[in-house]
């Protein structure tokens, strides 16, 4: 059974360029960079204010507000990720019907909170990786694919040396490299989507 599942996963990965999952992931990753940046700012500002105000009456208020924001964002993001990437998730939220003290205690030390922190940290890292992969891959693909329409003295390929693409045959080779780059970007996108689905499923498994 395990071998059959692994073989199916490999076949699915090889079909990444025609797999709808790849293109759902492409949209998901396109939003990952700004979302990851927002999470980085939230965690940094929340931690900084919590430490800076720790000796004042506002310190506990900032800590509670930060943790509530983290848990809420992680709950929403996990739901969205599960829907887009096809993962069964059940993100938890501290129960609000058990009294203020019990709620605040669970918010401070409960599994749901620190799972949420770990998830937002992962999303911040994913945003950076997605930005590099998509911007580099898609921009390079587009630049190479237009070679047959722009070859001549103005089209220069820079590798270890500088080469002017001034014939149609050379431009076709450059465009072929663009196709390969595009395929590589789609495979990388599919792989990142699988990784995100696995991490989200592991952190917020639907019991």
PDB file of C-alpha atoms in Angstrom:
ATOM      1  CA  UNK A   1       0.000   0.000   0.000  1.00  0.00           C
ATOM      2  CA  UNK A   2       2.789   2.427   0.954  1.00  0.00           C
ATOM      3  CA  UNK A   3       4.701   1.604  -2.239  1.00  0.00           C
ATOM      4  CA  UNK A   4       1.574   2.125  -4.327  1.00  0.00           C
ATOM      5  CA  UNK A   5       0.932   5.498  -2.653  1.00  0.00           C
ATOM      6  CA  UNK A   6       4.538   6.571  -3.224  1.00  0.00           C
ATOM      7  CA  UNK A   7       4.356   5.565  -6.888  1.00  0.00           C
ATOM      8  CA  UNK A   8       1.126   7.524  -7.315  1.00  0.00           C
ATOM      9  CA  UNK A   9       2.714  10.574  -5.691  1.00  0.00           C
ATOM     10  CA  UNK A  10       5.704  10.344  -8.027  1.00  0.00           C
ATOM     11  CA  UNK A  11       3.445  10.065 -11.075  1.00  0.00           C
ATOM     12  CA  UNK A  12       1.437  13.044  -9.887  1.00  0.00           C
ATOM     13  CA  UNK A  13       4.596  15.088  -9.365  1.00  0.00           C
ATOM     14  CA  UNK A  14       5.853  14.241 -12.855  1.00  0.00           C
ATOM     15  CA  UNK A  15       2.548  15.557 -14.213  1.00  0.00           C
ATOM     16  CA  UNK A  16       3.016  18.882 -12.368  1.00  0.00           C
ATOM     17  CA  UNK A  17       2.848  21.081 -15.515  1.00  0.00           C
ATOM     18  CA  UNK A  18      -0.695  19.829 -16.261  1.00  0.00           C
ATOM     19  CA  UNK A  19      -1.828  19.304 -12.663  1.00  0.00           C
ATOM     20  CA  UNK A  20      -4.465  21.847 -11.480  1.00  0.00           C
ATOM     21  CA  UNK A  21      -2.875  21.624  -8.035  1.00  0.00           C
ATOM     22  CA  UNK A  22       0.235  23.342  -9.449  1.00  0.00           C
ATOM     23  CA  UNK A  23      -1.752  26.345 -10.624  1.00  0.00           C
ATOM     24  CA  UNK A  24      -3.720  26.587  -7.372  1.00  0.00           C
ATOM     25  CA  UNK A  25      -0.378  26.582  -5.607  1.00  0.00           C
ATOM     26  CA  UNK A  26       0.920  29.241  -7.999  1.00  0.00           C
ATOM     27  CA  UNK A  27      -1.837  31.601  -6.869  1.00  0.00           C
ATOM     28  CA  UNK A  28      -1.278  30.611  -3.246  1.00  0.00           C
ATOM     29  CA  UNK A  29       2.444  31.356  -3.497  1.00  0.00           C
ATOM     30  CA  UNK A  30       1.835  34.649  -5.286  1.00  0.00           C
ATOM     31  CA  UNK A  31       0.160  35.835  -2.082  1.00  0.00           C
ATOM     32  CA  UNK A  32       2.724  34.164   0.168  1.00  0.00           C
ATOM     33  CA  UNK A  33       5.301  36.964  -0.055  1.00  0.00           C
ATOM     34  CA  UNK A  34       3.078  39.864   1.150  1.00  0.00           C
ATOM     35  CA  UNK A  35       1.338  37.600   3.666  1.00  0.00           C
ATOM     36  CA  UNK A  36       4.679  36.324   4.981  1.00  0.00           C
ATOM     37  CA  UNK A  37       5.955  39.886   5.295  1.00  0.00           C
ATOM     38  CA  UNK A  38       2.838  40.860   7.240  1.00  0.00           C
ATOM     39  CA  UNK A  39       3.350  37.935   9.608  1.00  0.00           C
ATOM     40  CA  UNK A  40       7.002  38.859  10.087  1.00  0.00           C
ATOM     41  CA  UNK A  41       6.021  42.418  10.983  1.00  0.00           C
ATOM     42  CA  UNK A  42       3.295  41.195  13.352  1.00  0.00           C
ATOM     43  CA  UNK A  43       5.591  38.792  15.201  1.00  0.00           C
ATOM     44  CA  UNK A  44       8.472  41.272  15.357  1.00  0.00           C
ATOM     45  CA  UNK A  45       6.367  44.220  16.508  1.00  0.00           C
ATOM     46  CA  UNK A  46       4.364  42.101  18.938  1.00  0.00           C
ATOM     47  CA  UNK A  47       7.489  40.605  20.503  1.00  0.00           C
ATOM     48  CA  UNK A  48       9.258  43.966  20.589  1.00  0.00           C
ATOM     49  CA  UNK A  49       6.350  45.774  22.240  1.00  0.00           C
ATOM     50  CA  UNK A  50       5.783  42.925  24.682  1.00  0.00           C
ATOM     51  CA  UNK A  51       9.401  43.098  25.849  1.00  0.00           C
ATOM     52  CA  UNK A  52       9.550  46.886  25.789  1.00  0.00           C
ATOM     53  CA  UNK A  53       6.354  47.292  27.797  1.00  0.00           C
ATOM     54  CA  UNK A  54       6.851  44.272  30.058  1.00  0.00           C
ATOM     55  CA  UNK A  55       7.455  46.437  33.138  1.00  0.00           C
ATOM     56  CA  UNK A  56       4.376  48.604  32.523  1.00  0.00           C
ATOM     57  CA  UNK A  57       0.671  47.850  32.947  1.00  0.00           C
ATOM     58  CA  UNK A  58       0.336  47.769  29.145  1.00  0.00           C
ATOM     59  CA  UNK A  59       2.721  44.812  28.834  1.00  0.00           C
ATOM     60  CA  UNK A  60       0.175  42.045  29.571  1.00  0.00           C
ATOM     61  CA  UNK A  61      -2.395  43.743  27.339  1.00  0.00           C
ATOM     62  CA  UNK A  62       0.025  43.794  24.402  1.00  0.00           C
ATOM     63  CA  UNK A  63       0.984  40.140  24.995  1.00  0.00           C
ATOM     64  CA  UNK A  64      -2.658  39.030  25.035  1.00  0.00           C
ATOM     65  CA  UNK A  65      -3.471  41.111  21.939  1.00  0.00           C
ATOM     66  CA  UNK A  66      -0.475  39.694  20.072  1.00  0.00           C
ATOM     67  CA  UNK A  67      -1.298  36.100  20.968  1.00  0.00           C
ATOM     68  CA  UNK A  68      -4.945  36.582  19.997  1.00  0.00           C
ATOM     69  CA  UNK A  69      -3.881  38.022  16.642  1.00  0.00           C
ATOM     70  CA  UNK A  70      -1.483  35.124  16.070  1.00  0.00           C
ATOM     71  CA  UNK A  71      -4.067  32.453  16.877  1.00  0.00           C
ATOM     72  CA  UNK A  72      -6.775  34.143  14.812  1.00  0.00           C
ATOM     73  CA  UNK A  73      -4.547  34.636  11.751  1.00  0.00           C
ATOM     74  CA  UNK A  74      -3.223  31.081  11.959  1.00  0.00           C
ATOM     75  CA  UNK A  75      -6.787  29.719  12.216  1.00  0.00           C
ATOM     76  CA  UNK A  76      -7.888  31.675   9.136  1.00  0.00           C
ATOM     77  CA  UNK A  77      -4.717  30.919   7.176  1.00  0.00           C
ATOM     78  CA  UNK A  78      -4.829  27.209   7.973  1.00  0.00           C
ATOM     79  CA  UNK A  79      -8.440  27.049   6.782  1.00  0.00           C
ATOM     80  CA  UNK A  80      -7.529  28.860   3.576  1.00  0.00           C
ATOM     81  CA  UNK A  81      -4.457  26.694   3.015  1.00  0.00           C
ATOM     82  CA  UNK A  82      -6.456  23.546   3.620  1.00  0.00           C
ATOM     83  CA  UNK A  83      -9.068  24.621   1.093  1.00  0.00           C
ATOM     84  CA  UNK A  84      -6.607  25.672  -1.608  1.00  0.00           C
ATOM     85  CA  UNK A  85      -4.164  22.787  -1.211  1.00  0.00           C
ATOM     86  CA  UNK A  86      -6.722  20.108  -0.397  1.00  0.00           C
ATOM     87  CA  UNK A  87      -5.696  19.320   3.192  1.00  0.00           C
ATOM     88  CA  UNK A  88      -8.057  18.244   5.964  1.00  0.00           C
ATOM     89  CA  UNK A  89      -7.266  20.564   8.860  1.00  0.00           C
ATOM     90  CA  UNK A  90      -8.862  21.369  12.194  1.00  0.00           C
ATOM     91  CA  UNK A  91      -7.050  24.392  13.653  1.00  0.00           C
ATOM     92  CA  UNK A  92      -7.833  24.939  17.320  1.00  0.00           C
ATOM     93  CA  UNK A  93      -8.788  28.121  19.105  1.00  0.00           C
ATOM     94  CA  UNK A  94      -8.685  28.568  22.895  1.00  0.00           C
ATOM     95  CA  UNK A  95     -12.161  27.938  24.292  1.00  0.00           C
ATOM     96  CA  UNK A  96     -13.808  31.210  25.291  1.00  0.00           C
ATOM     97  CA  UNK A  97     -16.540  29.647  27.448  1.00  0.00           C
ATOM     98  CA  UNK A  98     -14.325  28.400  30.271  1.00  0.00           C
ATOM     99  CA  UNK A  99     -13.737  31.596  32.188  1.00  0.00           C
ATOM    100  CA  UNK A 100     -11.302  34.455  31.728  1.00  0.00           C
ATOM    101  CA  UNK A 101      -8.461  32.960  33.773  1.00  0.00           C
ATOM    102  CA  UNK A 102      -8.634  29.556  32.086  1.00  0.00           C
ATOM    103  CA  UNK A 103      -8.884  31.217  28.658  1.00  0.00           C
ATOM    104  CA  UNK A 104      -5.845  33.429  29.252  1.00  0.00           C
ATOM    105  CA  UNK A 105      -3.869  30.487  30.641  1.00  0.00           C
ATOM    106  CA  UNK A 106      -4.641  28.368  27.601  1.00  0.00           C
ATOM    107  CA  UNK A 107      -3.863  31.308  25.339  1.00  0.00           C
ATOM    108  CA  UNK A 108      -0.465  31.737  26.969  1.00  0.00           C
ATOM    109  CA  UNK A 109       0.703  28.130  27.215  1.00  0.00           C
ATOM    110  CA  UNK A 110      -1.730  26.090  25.148  1.00  0.00           C
ATOM    111  CA  UNK A 111      -0.731  23.967  22.173  1.00  0.00           C
ATOM    112  CA  UNK A 112      -2.945  25.943  19.804  1.00  0.00           C
ATOM    113  CA  UNK A 113      -1.034  29.167  20.439  1.00  0.00           C
ATOM    114  CA  UNK A 114       2.456  27.824  19.911  1.00  0.00           C
ATOM    115  CA  UNK A 115       1.379  25.725  16.955  1.00  0.00           C
ATOM    116  CA  UNK A 116       0.028  28.953  15.501  1.00  0.00           C
ATOM    117  CA  UNK A 117       3.332  30.743  16.151  1.00  0.00           C
ATOM    118  CA  UNK A 118       5.222  27.930  14.397  1.00  0.00           C
ATOM    119  CA  UNK A 119       2.813  28.068  11.442  1.00  0.00           C
ATOM    120  CA  UNK A 120       3.142  31.827  10.990  1.00  0.00           C
ATOM    121  CA  UNK A 121       6.946  31.527  11.170  1.00  0.00           C
ATOM    122  CA  UNK A 122       6.789  28.858   8.467  1.00  0.00           C
ATOM    123  CA  UNK A 123       4.554  31.067   6.339  1.00  0.00           C
ATOM    124  CA  UNK A 124       7.023  33.939   6.705  1.00  0.00           C
ATOM    125  CA  UNK A 125       9.860  31.718   5.451  1.00  0.00           C
ATOM    126  CA  UNK A 126       7.644  30.341   2.681  1.00  0.00           C
ATOM    127  CA  UNK A 127       6.891  33.892   1.568  1.00  0.00           C
ATOM    128  CA  UNK A 128      10.584  34.627   1.089  1.00  0.00           C
ATOM    129  CA  UNK A 129      11.221  31.359  -0.763  1.00  0.00           C
ATOM    130  CA  UNK A 130       8.134  31.834  -2.939  1.00  0.00           C
ATOM    131  CA  UNK A 131       9.195  35.376  -3.844  1.00  0.00           C
ATOM    132  CA  UNK A 132      12.629  34.193  -4.982  1.00  0.00           C
ATOM    133  CA  UNK A 133      11.290  31.190  -6.917  1.00  0.00           C
ATOM    134  CA  UNK A 134       8.423  32.965  -8.662  1.00  0.00           C
ATOM    135  CA  UNK A 135      10.142  36.246  -9.456  1.00  0.00           C
ATOM    136  CA  UNK A 136      13.317  34.559 -10.675  1.00  0.00           C
ATOM    137  CA  UNK A 137      11.616  31.679 -12.480  1.00  0.00           C
ATOM    138  CA  UNK A 138       8.798  33.570 -14.155  1.00  0.00           C
ATOM    139  CA  UNK A 139      10.825  36.636 -15.138  1.00  0.00           C
ATOM    140  CA  UNK A 140      13.632  34.503 -16.587  1.00  0.00           C
ATOM    141  CA  UNK A 141      11.130  32.308 -18.426  1.00  0.00           C
ATOM    142  CA  UNK A 142       9.413  35.320 -19.969  1.00  0.00           C
ATOM    143  CA  UNK A 143      12.728  36.905 -20.957  1.00  0.00           C
ATOM    144  CA  UNK A 144      13.925  33.743 -22.700  1.00  0.00           C
ATOM    145  CA  UNK A 145      10.650  32.971 -24.453  1.00  0.00           C
ATOM    146  CA  UNK A 146      10.559  36.299 -26.272  1.00  0.00           C
ATOM    147  CA  UNK A 147      13.943  35.617 -27.892  1.00  0.00           C
ATOM    148  CA  UNK A 148      12.504  34.647 -31.329  1.00  0.00           C
ATOM    149  CA  UNK A 149      10.756  38.033 -31.466  1.00  0.00           C
ATOM    150  CA  UNK A 150      13.645  40.144 -30.204  1.00  0.00           C
ATOM    151  CA  UNK A 151      16.868  38.602 -31.459  1.00  0.00           C
ATOM    152  CA  UNK A 152      19.498  40.864 -32.925  1.00  0.00           C
ATOM    153  CA  UNK A 153      22.021  43.287 -31.528  1.00  0.00           C
ATOM    154  CA  UNK A 154      19.730  44.181 -28.637  1.00  0.00           C
ATOM    155  CA  UNK A 155      19.382  40.609 -27.323  1.00  0.00           C
ATOM    156  CA  UNK A 156      22.321  39.660 -25.129  1.00  0.00           C
ATOM    157  CA  UNK A 157      22.649  36.453 -23.101  1.00  0.00           C
ATOM    158  CA  UNK A 158      24.883  36.827 -20.075  1.00  0.00           C
ATOM    159  CA  UNK A 159      26.397  33.633 -18.657  1.00  0.00           C
ATOM    160  CA  UNK A 160      30.096  33.223 -17.920  1.00  0.00           C
ATOM    161  CA  UNK A 161      30.556  35.245 -21.098  1.00  0.00           C
ATOM    162  CA  UNK A 162      28.443  37.739 -22.999  1.00  0.00           C
ATOM    163  CA  UNK A 163      26.824  36.457 -26.175  1.00  0.00           C
ATOM    164  CA  UNK A 164      24.699  38.398 -28.644  1.00  0.00           C
ATOM    165  CA  UNK A 165      21.806  36.326 -30.006  1.00  0.00           C
ATOM    166  CA  UNK A 166      21.638  37.551 -33.596  1.00  0.00           C
ATOM    167  CA  UNK A 167      20.250  34.586 -35.533  1.00  0.00           C
ATOM    168  CA  UNK A 168      16.831  32.958 -35.521  1.00  0.00           C
ATOM    169  CA  UNK A 169      18.323  29.521 -34.808  1.00  0.00           C
ATOM    170  CA  UNK A 170      20.055  30.820 -31.690  1.00  0.00           C
ATOM    171  CA  UNK A 171      16.876  32.566 -30.575  1.00  0.00           C
ATOM    172  CA  UNK A 172      14.956  29.277 -30.841  1.00  0.00           C
ATOM    173  CA  UNK A 173      17.536  27.618 -28.590  1.00  0.00           C
ATOM    174  CA  UNK A 174      17.175  30.447 -26.094  1.00  0.00           C
ATOM    175  CA  UNK A 175      13.373  30.051 -26.197  1.00  0.00           C
ATOM    176  CA  UNK A 176      13.778  26.306 -25.620  1.00  0.00           C
ATOM    177  CA  UNK A 177      15.816  27.138 -22.527  1.00  0.00           C
ATOM    178  CA  UNK A 178      12.900  29.360 -21.510  1.00  0.00           C
ATOM    179  CA  UNK A 179      10.495  26.433 -21.824  1.00  0.00           C
ATOM    180  CA  UNK A 180      12.759  24.329 -19.609  1.00  0.00           C
ATOM    181  CA  UNK A 181      13.012  27.155 -17.100  1.00  0.00           C
ATOM    182  CA  UNK A 182       9.244  27.484 -17.057  1.00  0.00           C
ATOM    183  CA  UNK A 183       8.816  23.753 -16.493  1.00  0.00           C
ATOM    184  CA  UNK A 184      11.367  23.889 -13.692  1.00  0.00           C
ATOM    185  CA  UNK A 185       9.432  26.745 -12.093  1.00  0.00           C
ATOM    186  CA  UNK A 186       6.202  24.738 -12.263  1.00  0.00           C
ATOM    187  CA  UNK A 187       7.883  21.711 -10.686  1.00  0.00           C
ATOM    188  CA  UNK A 188       9.315  23.934  -7.924  1.00  0.00           C
ATOM    189  CA  UNK A 189       5.846  25.421  -7.403  1.00  0.00           C
ATOM    190  CA  UNK A 190       4.288  21.967  -7.141  1.00  0.00           C
ATOM    191  CA  UNK A 191       6.970  20.912  -4.662  1.00  0.00           C
ATOM    192  CA  UNK A 192       6.408  23.984  -2.495  1.00  0.00           C
ATOM    193  CA  UNK A 193       2.680  23.302  -2.565  1.00  0.00           C
ATOM    194  CA  UNK A 194       3.223  19.729  -1.421  1.00  0.00           C
ATOM    195  CA  UNK A 195       5.538  20.924   1.349  1.00  0.00           C
ATOM    196  CA  UNK A 196       2.978  23.489   2.505  1.00  0.00           C
ATOM    197  CA  UNK A 197       0.203  20.898   2.468  1.00  0.00           C
ATOM    198  CA  UNK A 198       2.361  18.517   4.519  1.00  0.00           C
ATOM    199  CA  UNK A 199       3.366  21.151   7.093  1.00  0.00           C
ATOM    200  CA  UNK A 200      -0.179  22.465   7.455  1.00  0.00           C
ATOM    201  CA  UNK A 201      -1.587  18.957   7.779  1.00  0.00           C
ATOM    202  CA  UNK A 202       1.030  18.032  10.387  1.00  0.00           C
ATOM    203  CA  UNK A 203       0.398  21.138  12.507  1.00  0.00           C
ATOM    204  CA  UNK A 204      -3.391  21.178  12.226  1.00  0.00           C
ATOM    205  CA  UNK A 205      -4.303  17.553  11.652  1.00  0.00           C
ATOM    206  CA  UNK A 206      -8.028  16.865  11.530  1.00  0.00           C
ATOM    207  CA  UNK A 207      -8.494  14.419  14.342  1.00  0.00           C
TER     208      UNK A 207
END
